[in-house]
mmCIF file of C-alpha atoms and ligand atoms in Angstrom:
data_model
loop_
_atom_site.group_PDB
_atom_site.id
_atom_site.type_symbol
_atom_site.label_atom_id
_atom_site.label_comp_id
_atom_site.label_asym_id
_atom_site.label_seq_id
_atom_site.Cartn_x
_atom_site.Cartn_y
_atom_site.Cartn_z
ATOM 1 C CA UNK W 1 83.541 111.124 115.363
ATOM 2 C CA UNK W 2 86.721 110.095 113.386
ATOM 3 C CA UNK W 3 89.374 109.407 115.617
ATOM 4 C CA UNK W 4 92.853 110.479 114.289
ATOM 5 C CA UNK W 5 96.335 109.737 114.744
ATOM 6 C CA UNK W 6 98.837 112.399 114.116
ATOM 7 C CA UNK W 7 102.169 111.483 113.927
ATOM 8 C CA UNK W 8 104.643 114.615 113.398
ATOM 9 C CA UNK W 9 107.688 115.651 115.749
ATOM 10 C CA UNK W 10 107.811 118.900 115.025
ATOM 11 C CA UNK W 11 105.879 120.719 118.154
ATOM 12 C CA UNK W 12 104.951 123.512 115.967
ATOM 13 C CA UNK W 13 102.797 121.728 113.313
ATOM 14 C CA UNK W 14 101.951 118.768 115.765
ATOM 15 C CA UNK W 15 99.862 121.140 117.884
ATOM 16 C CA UNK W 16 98.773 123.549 114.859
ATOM 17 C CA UNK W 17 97.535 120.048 112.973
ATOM 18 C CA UNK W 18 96.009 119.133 116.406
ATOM 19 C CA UNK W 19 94.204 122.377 117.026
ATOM 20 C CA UNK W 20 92.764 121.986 112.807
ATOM 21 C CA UNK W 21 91.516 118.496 113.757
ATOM 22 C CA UNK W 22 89.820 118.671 116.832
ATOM 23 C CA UNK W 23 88.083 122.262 115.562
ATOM 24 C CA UNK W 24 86.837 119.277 112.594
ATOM 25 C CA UNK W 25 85.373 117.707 115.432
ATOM 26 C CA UNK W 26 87.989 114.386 115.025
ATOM 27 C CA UNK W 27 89.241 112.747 118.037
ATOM 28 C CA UNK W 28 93.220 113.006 117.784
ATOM 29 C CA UNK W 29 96.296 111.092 119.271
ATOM 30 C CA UNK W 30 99.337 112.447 118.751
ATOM 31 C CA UNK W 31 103.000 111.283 118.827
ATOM 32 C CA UNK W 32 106.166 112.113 117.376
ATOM 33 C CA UNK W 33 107.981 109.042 117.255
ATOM 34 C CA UNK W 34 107.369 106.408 114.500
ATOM 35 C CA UNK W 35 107.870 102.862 116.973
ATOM 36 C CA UNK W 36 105.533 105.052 118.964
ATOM 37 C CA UNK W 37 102.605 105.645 116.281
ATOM 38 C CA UNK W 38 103.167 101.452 115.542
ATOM 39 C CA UNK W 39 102.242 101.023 118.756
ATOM 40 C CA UNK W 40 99.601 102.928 118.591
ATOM 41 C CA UNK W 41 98.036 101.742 115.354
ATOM 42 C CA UNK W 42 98.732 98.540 116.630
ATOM 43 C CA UNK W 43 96.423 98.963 119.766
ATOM 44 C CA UNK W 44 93.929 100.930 119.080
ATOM 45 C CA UNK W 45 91.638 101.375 115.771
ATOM 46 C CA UNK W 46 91.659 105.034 114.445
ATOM 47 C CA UNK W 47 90.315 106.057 111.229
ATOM 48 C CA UNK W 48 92.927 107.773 109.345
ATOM 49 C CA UNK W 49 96.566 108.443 110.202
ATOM 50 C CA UNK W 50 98.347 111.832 109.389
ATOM 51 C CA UNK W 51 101.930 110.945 108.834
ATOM 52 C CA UNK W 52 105.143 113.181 108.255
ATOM 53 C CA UNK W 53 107.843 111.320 106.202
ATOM 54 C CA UNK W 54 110.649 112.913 108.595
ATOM 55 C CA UNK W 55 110.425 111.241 111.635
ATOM 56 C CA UNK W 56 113.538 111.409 114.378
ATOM 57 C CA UNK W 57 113.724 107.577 115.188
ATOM 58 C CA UNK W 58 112.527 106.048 111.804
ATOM 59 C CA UNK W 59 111.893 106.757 108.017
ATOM 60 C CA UNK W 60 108.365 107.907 107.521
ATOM 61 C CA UNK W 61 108.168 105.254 104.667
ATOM 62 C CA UNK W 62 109.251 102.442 106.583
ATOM 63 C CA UNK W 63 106.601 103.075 109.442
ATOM 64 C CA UNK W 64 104.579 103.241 106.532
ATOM 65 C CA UNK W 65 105.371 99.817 105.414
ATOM 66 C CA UNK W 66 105.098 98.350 108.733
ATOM 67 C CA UNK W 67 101.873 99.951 109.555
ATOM 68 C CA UNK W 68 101.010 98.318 106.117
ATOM 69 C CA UNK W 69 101.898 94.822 107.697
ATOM 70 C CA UNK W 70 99.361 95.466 110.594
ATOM 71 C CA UNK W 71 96.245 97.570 109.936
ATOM 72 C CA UNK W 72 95.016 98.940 106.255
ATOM 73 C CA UNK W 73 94.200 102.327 108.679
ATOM 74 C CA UNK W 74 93.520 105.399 105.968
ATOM 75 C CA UNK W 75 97.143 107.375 105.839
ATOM 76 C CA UNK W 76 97.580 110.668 104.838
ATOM 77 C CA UNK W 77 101.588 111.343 104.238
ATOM 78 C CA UNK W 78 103.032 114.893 104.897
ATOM 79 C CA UNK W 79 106.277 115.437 103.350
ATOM 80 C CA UNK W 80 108.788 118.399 103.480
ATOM 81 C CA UNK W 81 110.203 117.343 99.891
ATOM 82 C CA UNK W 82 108.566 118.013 96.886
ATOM 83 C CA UNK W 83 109.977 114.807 95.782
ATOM 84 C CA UNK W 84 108.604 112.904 93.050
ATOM 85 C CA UNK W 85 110.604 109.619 93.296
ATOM 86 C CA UNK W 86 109.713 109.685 96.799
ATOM 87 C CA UNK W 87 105.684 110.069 96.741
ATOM 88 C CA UNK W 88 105.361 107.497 94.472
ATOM 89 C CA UNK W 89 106.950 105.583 96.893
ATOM 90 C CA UNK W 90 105.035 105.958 99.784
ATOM 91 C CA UNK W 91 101.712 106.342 97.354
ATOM 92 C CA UNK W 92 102.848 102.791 95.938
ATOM 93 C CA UNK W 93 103.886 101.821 99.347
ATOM 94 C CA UNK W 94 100.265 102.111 100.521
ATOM 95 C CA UNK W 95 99.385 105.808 101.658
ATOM 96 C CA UNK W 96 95.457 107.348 100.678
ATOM 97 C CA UNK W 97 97.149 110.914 99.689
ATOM 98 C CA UNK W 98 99.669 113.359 100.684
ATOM 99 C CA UNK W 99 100.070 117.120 101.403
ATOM 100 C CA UNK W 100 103.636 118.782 100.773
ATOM 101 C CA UNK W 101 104.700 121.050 103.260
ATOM 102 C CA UNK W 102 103.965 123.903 103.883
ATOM 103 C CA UNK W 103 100.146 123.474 103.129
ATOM 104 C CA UNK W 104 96.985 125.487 104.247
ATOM 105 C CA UNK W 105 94.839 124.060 106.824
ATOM 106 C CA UNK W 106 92.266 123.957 104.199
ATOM 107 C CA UNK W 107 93.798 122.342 102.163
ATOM 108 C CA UNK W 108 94.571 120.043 104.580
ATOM 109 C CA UNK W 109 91.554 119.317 105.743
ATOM 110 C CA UNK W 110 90.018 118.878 102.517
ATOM 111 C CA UNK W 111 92.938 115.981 101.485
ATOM 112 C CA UNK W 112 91.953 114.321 104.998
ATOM 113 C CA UNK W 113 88.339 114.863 104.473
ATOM 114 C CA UNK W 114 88.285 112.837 101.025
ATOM 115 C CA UNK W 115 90.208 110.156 102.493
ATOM 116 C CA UNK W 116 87.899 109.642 105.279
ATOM 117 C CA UNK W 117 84.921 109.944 102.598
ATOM 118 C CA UNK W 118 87.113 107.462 100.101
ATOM 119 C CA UNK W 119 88.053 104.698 103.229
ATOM 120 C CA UNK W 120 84.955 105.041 104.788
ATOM 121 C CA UNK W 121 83.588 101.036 105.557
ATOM 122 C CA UNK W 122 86.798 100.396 102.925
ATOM 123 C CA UNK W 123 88.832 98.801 105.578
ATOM 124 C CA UNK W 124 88.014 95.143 104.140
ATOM 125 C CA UNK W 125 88.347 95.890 100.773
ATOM 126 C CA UNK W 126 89.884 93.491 98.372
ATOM 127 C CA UNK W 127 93.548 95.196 98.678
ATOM 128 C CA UNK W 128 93.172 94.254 102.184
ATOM 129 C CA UNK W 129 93.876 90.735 103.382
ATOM 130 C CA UNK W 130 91.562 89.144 105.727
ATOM 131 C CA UNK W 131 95.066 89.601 108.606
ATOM 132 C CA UNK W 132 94.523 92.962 107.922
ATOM 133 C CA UNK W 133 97.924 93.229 105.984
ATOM 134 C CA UNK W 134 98.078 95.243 102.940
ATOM 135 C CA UNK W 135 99.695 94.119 99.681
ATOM 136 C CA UNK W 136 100.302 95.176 96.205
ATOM 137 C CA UNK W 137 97.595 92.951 94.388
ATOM 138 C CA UNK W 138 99.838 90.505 92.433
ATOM 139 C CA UNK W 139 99.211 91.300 88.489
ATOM 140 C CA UNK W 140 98.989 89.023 85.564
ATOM 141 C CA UNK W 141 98.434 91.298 82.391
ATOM 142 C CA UNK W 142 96.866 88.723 80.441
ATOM 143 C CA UNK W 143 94.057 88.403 82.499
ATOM 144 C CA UNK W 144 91.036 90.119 82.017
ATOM 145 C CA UNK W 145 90.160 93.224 84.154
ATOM 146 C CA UNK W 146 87.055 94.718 84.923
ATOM 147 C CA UNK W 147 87.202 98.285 86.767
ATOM 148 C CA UNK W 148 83.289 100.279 87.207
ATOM 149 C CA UNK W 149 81.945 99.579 83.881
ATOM 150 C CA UNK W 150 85.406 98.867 82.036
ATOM 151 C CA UNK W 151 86.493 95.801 80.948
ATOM 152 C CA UNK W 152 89.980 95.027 79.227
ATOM 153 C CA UNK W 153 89.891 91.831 78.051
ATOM 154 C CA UNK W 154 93.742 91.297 76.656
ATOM 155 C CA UNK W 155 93.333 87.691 75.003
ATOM 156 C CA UNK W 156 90.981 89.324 72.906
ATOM 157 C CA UNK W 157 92.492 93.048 72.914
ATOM 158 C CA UNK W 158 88.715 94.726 73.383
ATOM 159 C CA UNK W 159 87.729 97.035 75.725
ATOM 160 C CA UNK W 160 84.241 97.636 76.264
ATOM 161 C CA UNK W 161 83.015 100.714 78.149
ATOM 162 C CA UNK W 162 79.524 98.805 79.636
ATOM 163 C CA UNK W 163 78.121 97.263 76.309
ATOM 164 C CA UNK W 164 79.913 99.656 74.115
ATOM 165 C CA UNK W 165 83.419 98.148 72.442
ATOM 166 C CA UNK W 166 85.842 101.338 72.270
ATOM 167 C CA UNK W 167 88.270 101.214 69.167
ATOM 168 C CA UNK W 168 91.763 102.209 70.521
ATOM 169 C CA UNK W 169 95.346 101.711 68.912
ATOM 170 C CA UNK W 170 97.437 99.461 69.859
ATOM 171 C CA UNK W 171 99.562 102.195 72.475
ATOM 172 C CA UNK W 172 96.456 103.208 73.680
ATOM 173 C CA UNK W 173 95.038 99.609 74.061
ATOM 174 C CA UNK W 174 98.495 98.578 75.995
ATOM 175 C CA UNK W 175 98.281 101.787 78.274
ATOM 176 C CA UNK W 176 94.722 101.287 79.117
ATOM 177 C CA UNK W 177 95.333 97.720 79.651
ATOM 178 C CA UNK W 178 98.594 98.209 81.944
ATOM 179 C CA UNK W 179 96.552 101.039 84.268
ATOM 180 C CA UNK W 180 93.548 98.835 84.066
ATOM 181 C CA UNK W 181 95.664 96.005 85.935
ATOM 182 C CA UNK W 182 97.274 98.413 88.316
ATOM 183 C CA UNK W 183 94.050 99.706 88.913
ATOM 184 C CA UNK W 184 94.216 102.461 92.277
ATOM 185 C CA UNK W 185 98.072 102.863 92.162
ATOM 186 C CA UNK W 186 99.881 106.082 91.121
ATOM 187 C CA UNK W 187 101.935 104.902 87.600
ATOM 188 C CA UNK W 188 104.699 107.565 87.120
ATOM 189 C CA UNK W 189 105.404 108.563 83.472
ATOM 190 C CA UNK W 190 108.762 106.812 83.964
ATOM 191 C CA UNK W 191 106.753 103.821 84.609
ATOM 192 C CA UNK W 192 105.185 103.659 81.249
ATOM 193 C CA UNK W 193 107.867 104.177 79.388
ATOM 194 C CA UNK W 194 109.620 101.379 80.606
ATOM 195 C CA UNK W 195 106.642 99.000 81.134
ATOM 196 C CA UNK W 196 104.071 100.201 78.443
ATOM 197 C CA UNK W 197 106.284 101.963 75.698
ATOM 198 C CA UNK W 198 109.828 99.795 76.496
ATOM 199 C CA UNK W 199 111.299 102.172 74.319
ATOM 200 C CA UNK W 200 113.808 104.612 75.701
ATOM 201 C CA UNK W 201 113.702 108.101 73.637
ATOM 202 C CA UNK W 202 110.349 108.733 73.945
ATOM 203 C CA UNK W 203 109.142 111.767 75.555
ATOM 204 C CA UNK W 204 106.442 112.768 77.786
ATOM 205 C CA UNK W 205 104.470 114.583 75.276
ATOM 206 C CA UNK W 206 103.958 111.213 73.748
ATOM 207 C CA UNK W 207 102.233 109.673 76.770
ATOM 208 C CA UNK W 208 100.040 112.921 77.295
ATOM 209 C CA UNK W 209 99.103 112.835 73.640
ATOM 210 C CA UNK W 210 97.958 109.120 74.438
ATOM 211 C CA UNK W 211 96.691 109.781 77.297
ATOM 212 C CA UNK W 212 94.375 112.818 75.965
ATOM 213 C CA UNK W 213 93.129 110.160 73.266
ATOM 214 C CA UNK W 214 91.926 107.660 75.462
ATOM 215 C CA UNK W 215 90.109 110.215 78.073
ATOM 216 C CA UNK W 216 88.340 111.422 74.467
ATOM 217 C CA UNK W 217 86.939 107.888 74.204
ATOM 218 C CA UNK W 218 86.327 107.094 77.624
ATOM 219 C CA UNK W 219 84.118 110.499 77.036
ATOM 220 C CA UNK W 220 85.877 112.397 79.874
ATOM 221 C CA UNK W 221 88.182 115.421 80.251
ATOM 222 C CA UNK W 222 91.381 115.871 82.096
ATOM 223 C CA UNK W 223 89.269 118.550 84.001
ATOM 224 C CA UNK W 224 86.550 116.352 84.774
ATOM 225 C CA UNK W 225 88.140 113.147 85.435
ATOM 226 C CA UNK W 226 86.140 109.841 85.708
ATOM 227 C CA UNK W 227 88.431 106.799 85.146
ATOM 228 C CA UNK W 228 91.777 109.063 84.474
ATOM 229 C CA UNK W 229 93.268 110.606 87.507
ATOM 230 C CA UNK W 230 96.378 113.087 86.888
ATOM 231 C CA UNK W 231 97.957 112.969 90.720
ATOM 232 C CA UNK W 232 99.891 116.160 89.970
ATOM 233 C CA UNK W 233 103.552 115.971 89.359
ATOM 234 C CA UNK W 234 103.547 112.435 89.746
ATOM 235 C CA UNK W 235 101.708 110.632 87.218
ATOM 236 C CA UNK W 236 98.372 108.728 86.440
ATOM 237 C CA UNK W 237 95.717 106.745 88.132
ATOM 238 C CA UNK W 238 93.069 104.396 86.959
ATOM 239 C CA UNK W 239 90.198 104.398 89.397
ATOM 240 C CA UNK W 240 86.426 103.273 88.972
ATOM 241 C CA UNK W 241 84.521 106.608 89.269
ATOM 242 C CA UNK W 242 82.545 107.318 92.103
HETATM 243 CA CA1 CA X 301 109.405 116.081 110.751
#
């Protein structure tokens, strides 16, 4: 049984997120105090963390990051804000996911559930540092990258989708290329504008356009994503499909 750790302070949602859980089956902790859940974490081994960003005693995203420096335990964020600026943040910072308040228990469960499914035996995975710390991957984007069956090879500006070479434009070679290196991390459209496009009166249209021509040759659709993952209202994701 998954044992989880809920960290919220407000009764109300702490015991309604409680009751959700342990119907799941999961075995839950609960606290509502951040130097409390990094003592937890710290202790004991759980296998996914629920944690709301407003905390009494310290910033959500800083127990985040210190959590990050001890254990690469799942974590689901639960923020009040809407915010995109700030789930980026934590998403970048190291959290699985994230459900914005206020959100069904079934949708709630079903964010949880995919973590769980996602993390599951992921815990030494090559984000993850033999410590146990968790750190951005450091990124040179000259260096070839392979992610599932893609390969961006930037010396040579190919990209070959297993044996097949696909033919893309330069934009959509340098915006394949730049998600290919940040591989599993949220990129916000503000992000490739400054690092992809580096010029500063494009639109978002322009990206989307982009974006829709490079699904088209990776043969997938926004609704069916494979390597392309639209994290809604925040930006794009490169991931190897599953
Ligand atoms: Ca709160």
């Amino acid at each position: 049984m998954p044992r989880v750790l809920v960290v919220e302070d407000d009764p109300r949602i702490r015991v309604s997120l409680i009751e959700i859980l342990t119907e799941q089956g999961h075995i839950v902790r609960s606290t509502g105090s951040g130097f409390e859940a990094l003592r937890e974490v710290a202790q004991d081994p759980f296998d996914a963390v629920v944690l709301d960003l407003g905390l009494p005693d310290l910033d959500g995203g800083d127990v985040l990051q210190m959590m990050r420096g001890i254990s690469a335990v799942p974590v689901l964020v639960v923020t009040a804000r809407d915010d995109e600026a700030e789930i980026i943040r934590v998403l970048n910072a190291g959290a699985d996911d994230y459900v914005v308040k206020p959100f069904s228990g079934g949708q709630f469960v079903a964010r949880l559930s995919a973590v769980l499914r996602r993390t599951a035996g992921a815990a030494s995975s090559c984000a993850h540092h033999t410590d146990g710390a968790w750190r951005p991957p450091a990124v040179d984007l000259m260096q070839p990258v392979s992610v599932g069956d893609l390969t961006v090879d930037p010396p040579a500006r190919t990209v070959h989708l297993g044996d097949r070479e696909l033919r893309l434009t330069r934009r959509e070679f340098d915006l394949l290329s730049f998600l290919a290196h940040h591989a599993g991390q949220v990129i916000s459209k503000q992000q490739l504008l400054s690092e992809v496009w580096r010029e500063p009166y494009v639109d978002d249209q322009t990206i989307d356009v982009h974006l829709s021509a490079l699904r088209r040759k990776l043969g997938e659709r926004a609704s069916a994503p494979r390597y392309l993952q639209t994290v809604r209202g925040v930006g794009i994701k490169l991931t190897a499909p599953r």
